[in-house]
Tab-separated table of C-alpha atoms in Angstrom:
chain	number	residue	atom	x	y	z
I	1	GLU	CA	-16.358	2.971	15.006
I	2	THR	CA	-14.672	0.421	17.328
I	3	GLY	CA	-11.660	-1.574	16.181
I	4	VAL	CA	-10.526	-5.217	16.919
I	5	THR	CA	-10.459	-6.237	20.335
I	6	GLN	CA	-9.349	-9.645	22.053
I	7	SER	CA	-10.011	-11.297	25.146
I	8	PRO	CA	-7.666	-12.011	27.392
I	9	THR	CA	-4.766	-10.288	26.985
I	10	HIS	CA	-2.708	-12.880	28.462
I	11	LEU	CA	-3.333	-16.234	29.859
I	12	ILE	CA	-1.663	-19.807	30.816
I	13	LYS	CA	-2.598	-23.201	30.779
I	14	THR	CA	-1.060	-26.189	31.410
I	15	ARG	CA	-0.447	-29.236	29.063
I	16	GLY	CA	-2.990	-30.956	27.726
I	17	GLN	CA	-5.814	-28.590	28.586
I	18	GLN	CA	-8.233	-26.828	26.988
I	19	VAL	CA	-8.424	-23.147	26.294
I	20	THR	CA	-10.950	-20.573	24.285
I	21	LEU	CA	-9.863	-17.455	22.814
I	22	ARG	CA	-11.973	-14.271	21.358
I	23	CYS	CA	-12.401	-11.736	19.101
I	24	SER	CA	-14.752	-8.926	18.598
I	25	SER	CA	-14.588	-7.854	14.993
I	26	GLN	CA	-14.552	-4.113	13.366
I	27	SER	CA	-18.222	-2.516	13.095
I	28	GLY	CA	-19.015	-3.696	9.719
I	29	HIS	CA	-17.554	-6.517	9.051
I	30	ASN	CA	-18.265	-10.263	8.386
I	31	THR	CA	-15.201	-11.912	8.329
I	32	VAL	CA	-12.859	-13.418	11.337
I	33	SER	CA	-9.831	-14.872	10.258
I	34	TRP	CA	-7.407	-15.770	13.593
I	35	TYR	CA	-3.071	-16.598	12.712
I	36	GLN	CA	-0.657	-17.616	15.569
I	37	GLN	CA	2.374	-15.786	16.169
I	38	ALA	CA	5.393	-17.915	17.489
I	39	LEU	CA	8.309	-16.136	19.496
I	40	GLY	CA	10.935	-14.482	17.099
I	41	GLN	CA	7.899	-16.085	13.761
I	42	GLY	CA	5.834	-13.914	11.385
I	43	PRO	CA	2.086	-14.674	11.835
I	44	GLN	CA	0.537	-18.381	10.314
I	45	PHE	CA	-2.676	-18.707	8.947
I	46	ILE	CA	-4.815	-20.692	11.364
I	47	PHE	CA	-8.086	-20.677	9.826
I	48	GLN	CA	-10.905	-17.516	8.768
I	49	TYR	CA	-14.961	-17.579	8.773
I	50	TYR	CA	-16.765	-15.851	6.476
I	51	ARG	CA	-21.025	-15.646	7.665
I	52	GLU	CA	-20.335	-17.819	10.382
I	53	GLU	CA	-19.024	-20.376	8.189
I	54	GLU	CA	-15.448	-22.058	8.271
I	55	ASN	CA	-13.608	-20.033	4.907
I	56	GLY	CA	-10.429	-21.459	4.368
I	57	ARG	CA	-8.023	-23.437	7.532
I	58	GLY	CA	-4.357	-23.398	7.741
I	59	ASN	CA	-1.932	-26.140	8.462
I	60	PHE	CA	-2.869	-26.934	12.171
I	61	PRO	CA	-4.604	-29.664	13.676
I	62	PRO	CA	-8.180	-30.227	14.333
I	63	ARG	CA	-7.827	-29.817	17.721
I	64	PHE	CA	-7.692	-25.569	16.302
I	65	SER	CA	-11.203	-25.392	16.067
I	66	GLY	CA	-13.309	-22.041	15.703
I	67	LEU	CA	-16.824	-20.099	15.493
I	68	GLN	CA	-18.484	-17.029	14.681
I	69	PHE	CA	-21.461	-15.730	15.840
I	70	PRO	CA	-24.491	-13.953	14.504
I	71	ASN	CA	-23.062	-10.646	15.773
I	72	TYR	CA	-19.714	-11.628	13.504
I	73	SER	CA	-17.825	-12.055	17.547
I	74	SER	CA	-15.512	-14.768	17.050
I	75	GLU	CA	-13.637	-17.690	19.241
I	76	LEU	CA	-10.521	-20.007	18.708
I	77	ASN	CA	-10.569	-22.975	20.794
I	78	VAL	CA	-7.729	-25.167	21.669
I	79	ASN	CA	-7.564	-28.737	22.698
I	80	ALA	CA	-5.213	-30.874	24.625
I	81	LEU	CA	-3.253	-27.852	24.412
I	82	GLU	CA	1.087	-28.281	23.999
I	83	LEU	CA	4.443	-26.603	25.066
I	84	ASP	CA	4.611	-25.392	21.563
I	85	ASP	CA	1.175	-23.610	21.527
I	86	SER	CA	2.907	-20.951	23.425
I	87	ALA	CA	2.551	-18.190	21.129
I	88	LEU	CA	0.404	-14.822	20.484
I	89	TYR	CA	-2.738	-15.350	18.874
I	90	LEU	CA	-3.464	-12.822	16.418
I	91	CYS	CA	-7.593	-11.862	15.274
I	92	ALA	CA	-8.261	-9.783	12.007
I	93	SER	CA	-11.752	-9.030	10.800
I	94	SER	CA	-12.382	-7.397	7.754
I	95	PRO	CA	-15.151	-6.236	5.120
I	96	GLY	CA	-15.343	-9.645	3.044
I	97	ALA	CA	-13.115	-12.805	2.944
I	98	ARG	CA	-10.461	-10.360	1.586
I	99	THR	CA	-7.173	-9.324	3.195
I	100	THR	CA	-7.126	-6.100	1.225
I	101	GLU	CA	-9.192	-4.606	4.353
I	102	ALA	CA	-7.948	-6.373	7.155
I	103	PHE	CA	-7.308	-4.792	11.018
I	104	PHE	CA	-6.253	-6.553	13.372
I	105	GLY	CA	-6.367	-6.822	17.325
I	106	GLN	CA	-3.868	-6.656	19.857
I	107	GLY	CA	-3.783	-10.225	20.500
I	108	THR	CA	-3.960	-12.858	22.803
I	109	ARG	CA	-0.300	-13.975	24.685
I	110	LEU	CA	-1.092	-17.627	25.377
I	111	THR	CA	1.695	-19.705	28.021
I	112	VAL	CA	1.628	-22.976	27.977
I	113	VAL	CA	3.229	-25.106	30.876
O	1	ALA	CA	1.698	-21.622	-2.138
O	2	GLN	CA	3.016	-17.671	-1.572
O	3	SER	CA	6.419	-17.676	0.314
O	4	VAL	CA	7.577	-14.366	1.804
O	5	THR	CA	11.414	-14.079	2.869
O	6	GLN	CA	12.792	-11.761	4.592
O	7	LEU	CA	16.537	-10.519	4.229
O	8	ASP	CA	17.679	-9.045	7.010
O	9	SER	CA	16.011	-10.301	10.764
O	10	GLN	CA	17.467	-7.283	12.493
O	11	VAL	CA	18.736	-3.956	11.171
O	12	PRO	CA	20.275	-1.346	13.373
O	13	VAL	CA	20.593	2.367	12.495
O	14	PHE	CA	21.023	5.563	14.042
O	15	GLU	CA	18.734	8.589	14.310
O	16	GLU	CA	17.759	10.122	11.027
O	17	ALA	CA	20.033	7.762	8.691
O	18	PRO	CA	17.831	6.565	5.691
O	19	VAL	CA	16.967	2.366	5.959
O	20	GLU	CA	16.155	0.373	3.604
O	21	LEU	CA	14.096	-3.323	4.489
O	22	ARG	CA	14.363	-6.153	1.758
O	23	CYS	CA	11.554	-8.795	1.182
O	24	ASN	CA	10.826	-10.942	-1.387
O	25	TYR	CA	8.379	-13.323	-2.320
O	26	SER	CA	7.483	-16.317	-4.484
O	27	SER	CA	5.014	-15.580	-7.216
O	28	SER	CA	5.444	-14.952	-10.594
O	29	VAL	CA	2.028	-13.409	-11.095
O	30	SER	CA	0.049	-10.350	-10.332
O	31	VAL	CA	-0.226	-10.361	-6.409
O	32	TYR	CA	-1.380	-7.610	-3.092
O	33	LEU	CA	1.517	-7.023	-0.794
O	34	PHE	CA	1.617	-5.579	2.615
O	35	TRP	CA	4.029	-3.946	5.204
O	36	TYR	CA	2.549	-4.485	8.884
O	37	VAL	CA	4.535	-2.747	12.104
O	38	GLN	CA	4.191	-4.368	15.872
O	39	TYR	CA	5.528	-2.622	18.686
O	40	PRO	CA	6.382	-4.518	21.672
O	41	ASN	CA	3.810	-5.862	22.966
O	42	GLN	CA	0.836	-5.377	20.428
O	43	GLY	CA	-0.343	-6.335	17.439
O	44	LEU	CA	-0.037	-5.824	13.763
O	45	GLN	CA	-0.995	-2.249	12.360
O	46	LEU	CA	-0.935	-1.809	8.371
O	47	LEU	CA	1.662	-0.063	7.233
O	48	LEU	CA	1.252	0.445	3.427
O	49	LYS	CA	-0.046	-2.006	1.161
O	50	TYR	CA	0.321	-2.249	-3.242
O	51	LEU	CA	-2.890	-3.411	-4.857
O	52	SER	CA	-2.844	-2.399	-8.246
O	53	GLY	CA	-1.656	0.861	-10.063
O	54	SER	CA	1.194	2.999	-9.384
O	55	THR	CA	4.272	0.590	-8.112
O	56	LEU	CA	5.143	3.237	-5.303
O	57	VAL	CA	3.236	3.547	-2.252
O	58	GLU	CA	3.685	5.702	0.330
O	59	SER	CA	2.619	5.452	4.293
O	60	ILE	CA	1.216	8.660	5.935
O	61	ASN	CA	4.944	8.746	7.984
O	62	GLY	CA	6.875	8.850	5.886
O	63	PHE	CA	7.769	5.120	4.707
O	64	GLU	CA	7.449	3.956	0.964
O	65	ALA	CA	7.728	0.432	-0.770
O	66	GLU	CA	8.427	-0.010	-4.437
O	67	PHE	CA	6.996	-2.982	-6.266
O	68	ASN	CA	8.710	-4.733	-8.356
O	69	LYS	CA	7.405	-7.487	-10.655
O	70	SER	CA	10.499	-8.605	-11.859
O	71	GLN	CA	12.430	-8.739	-9.277
O	72	THR	CA	9.281	-10.279	-6.981
O	73	SER	CA	10.975	-7.410	-4.702
O	74	PHE	CA	9.122	-5.060	-1.977
O	75	HIS	CA	11.541	-3.328	-0.252
O	76	LEU	CA	10.502	-1.056	2.543
O	77	ARG	CA	12.605	2.618	2.858
O	78	LYS	CA	12.343	5.613	4.895
O	79	PRO	CA	15.140	8.541	4.077
O	80	SER	CA	15.208	9.344	7.469
O	81	VAL	CA	14.344	7.414	10.340
O	82	HIS	CA	13.063	8.854	14.503
O	83	ILE	CA	13.266	6.490	17.306
O	84	SER	CA	9.465	6.433	17.822
O	85	ASP	CA	10.459	3.609	14.121
O	86	THR	CA	11.550	0.961	16.630
O	87	ALA	CA	9.595	-1.776	16.152
O	88	GLU	CA	9.306	-5.162	13.833
O	89	TYR	CA	8.350	-5.067	10.446
O	90	PHE	CA	6.425	-7.784	8.755
O	91	CYS	CA	6.477	-7.839	4.378
O	92	ALA	CA	3.074	-9.914	4.001
O	93	VAL	CA	1.640	-11.191	0.516
O	94	SER	CA	-1.993	-12.570	-0.076
O	95	ASP	CA	-2.436	-16.124	-1.085
O	96	PRO	CA	-4.396	-16.817	-3.219
O	97	PRO	CA	-3.348	-13.434	-4.924
O	98	LEU	CA	-5.728	-11.637	-6.368
O	99	GLY	CA	-8.917	-13.934	-4.930
O	100	GLY	CA	-10.977	-16.555	-3.397
O	101	SER	CA	-10.955	-16.758	0.657
O	102	GLU	CA	-7.561	-14.721	0.895
O	103	LYS	CA	-5.142	-15.488	3.841
O	104	LEU	CA	-1.988	-13.411	4.390
O	105	VAL	CA	1.168	-15.262	4.133
O	106	PHE	CA	3.612	-13.778	6.381
O	107	GLY	CA	7.193	-12.900	6.538
O	108	LYS	CA	9.592	-13.981	9.288
O	109	GLY	CA	9.743	-10.074	10.343
O	110	THR	CA	12.971	-7.421	10.655
O	111	LYS	CA	13.802	-6.016	13.944
O	112	LEU	CA	14.457	-2.515	13.307
O	113	THR	CA	16.541	-0.164	15.986
O	114	VAL	CA	16.847	3.184	15.832
O	115	ASN	CA	19.513	4.255	18.023
O	116	PRO	CA	20.460	7.920	19.351
């Protein structure tokens, strides 16, 4: 049974650019949630995808968008990057839209310069 | 909306000493509660969770947490810490409390540093 994998592990982007982060969910999990963890802060919920549909969204602007594919992997896209978007982005997968069995990936460290 | 307060941002202790990391949450109704651990440059690992039943929950590596509904607290304790316990610990609550498209609401974290 594979765990949750995220790619890339690190990347550096310039302000105004666009970025795509990827997440492969754990085998058997049909739900993916994305969180942003700024330096020195706890993770904050961005949105959740359940069976390829957005199933809840946190307080993030529309330039944060996502996709879930038929194999339940997911992408997080951020347009018009701002310096404050620099953070660790965490993906969590679960068997159903519930947090009680969520497993997190190692995260993608995004630095915007 | 749910919120979580971790009362200590940093906790330094000596090896083999006991430790308590404090967590309070905002809801007055039943909730699911979690403690996660994050080692440097890594993601989150679930340490333990309270869903229902016994108010004392334990992890496999000696940590325990007690759900206290009247005080809306879920403090994490370990009677004797090891150097390897050095990490950041996050308390989290499910939102909405027990259903729907749940998300986790996290506290700001407590950095536990175990010194020799």
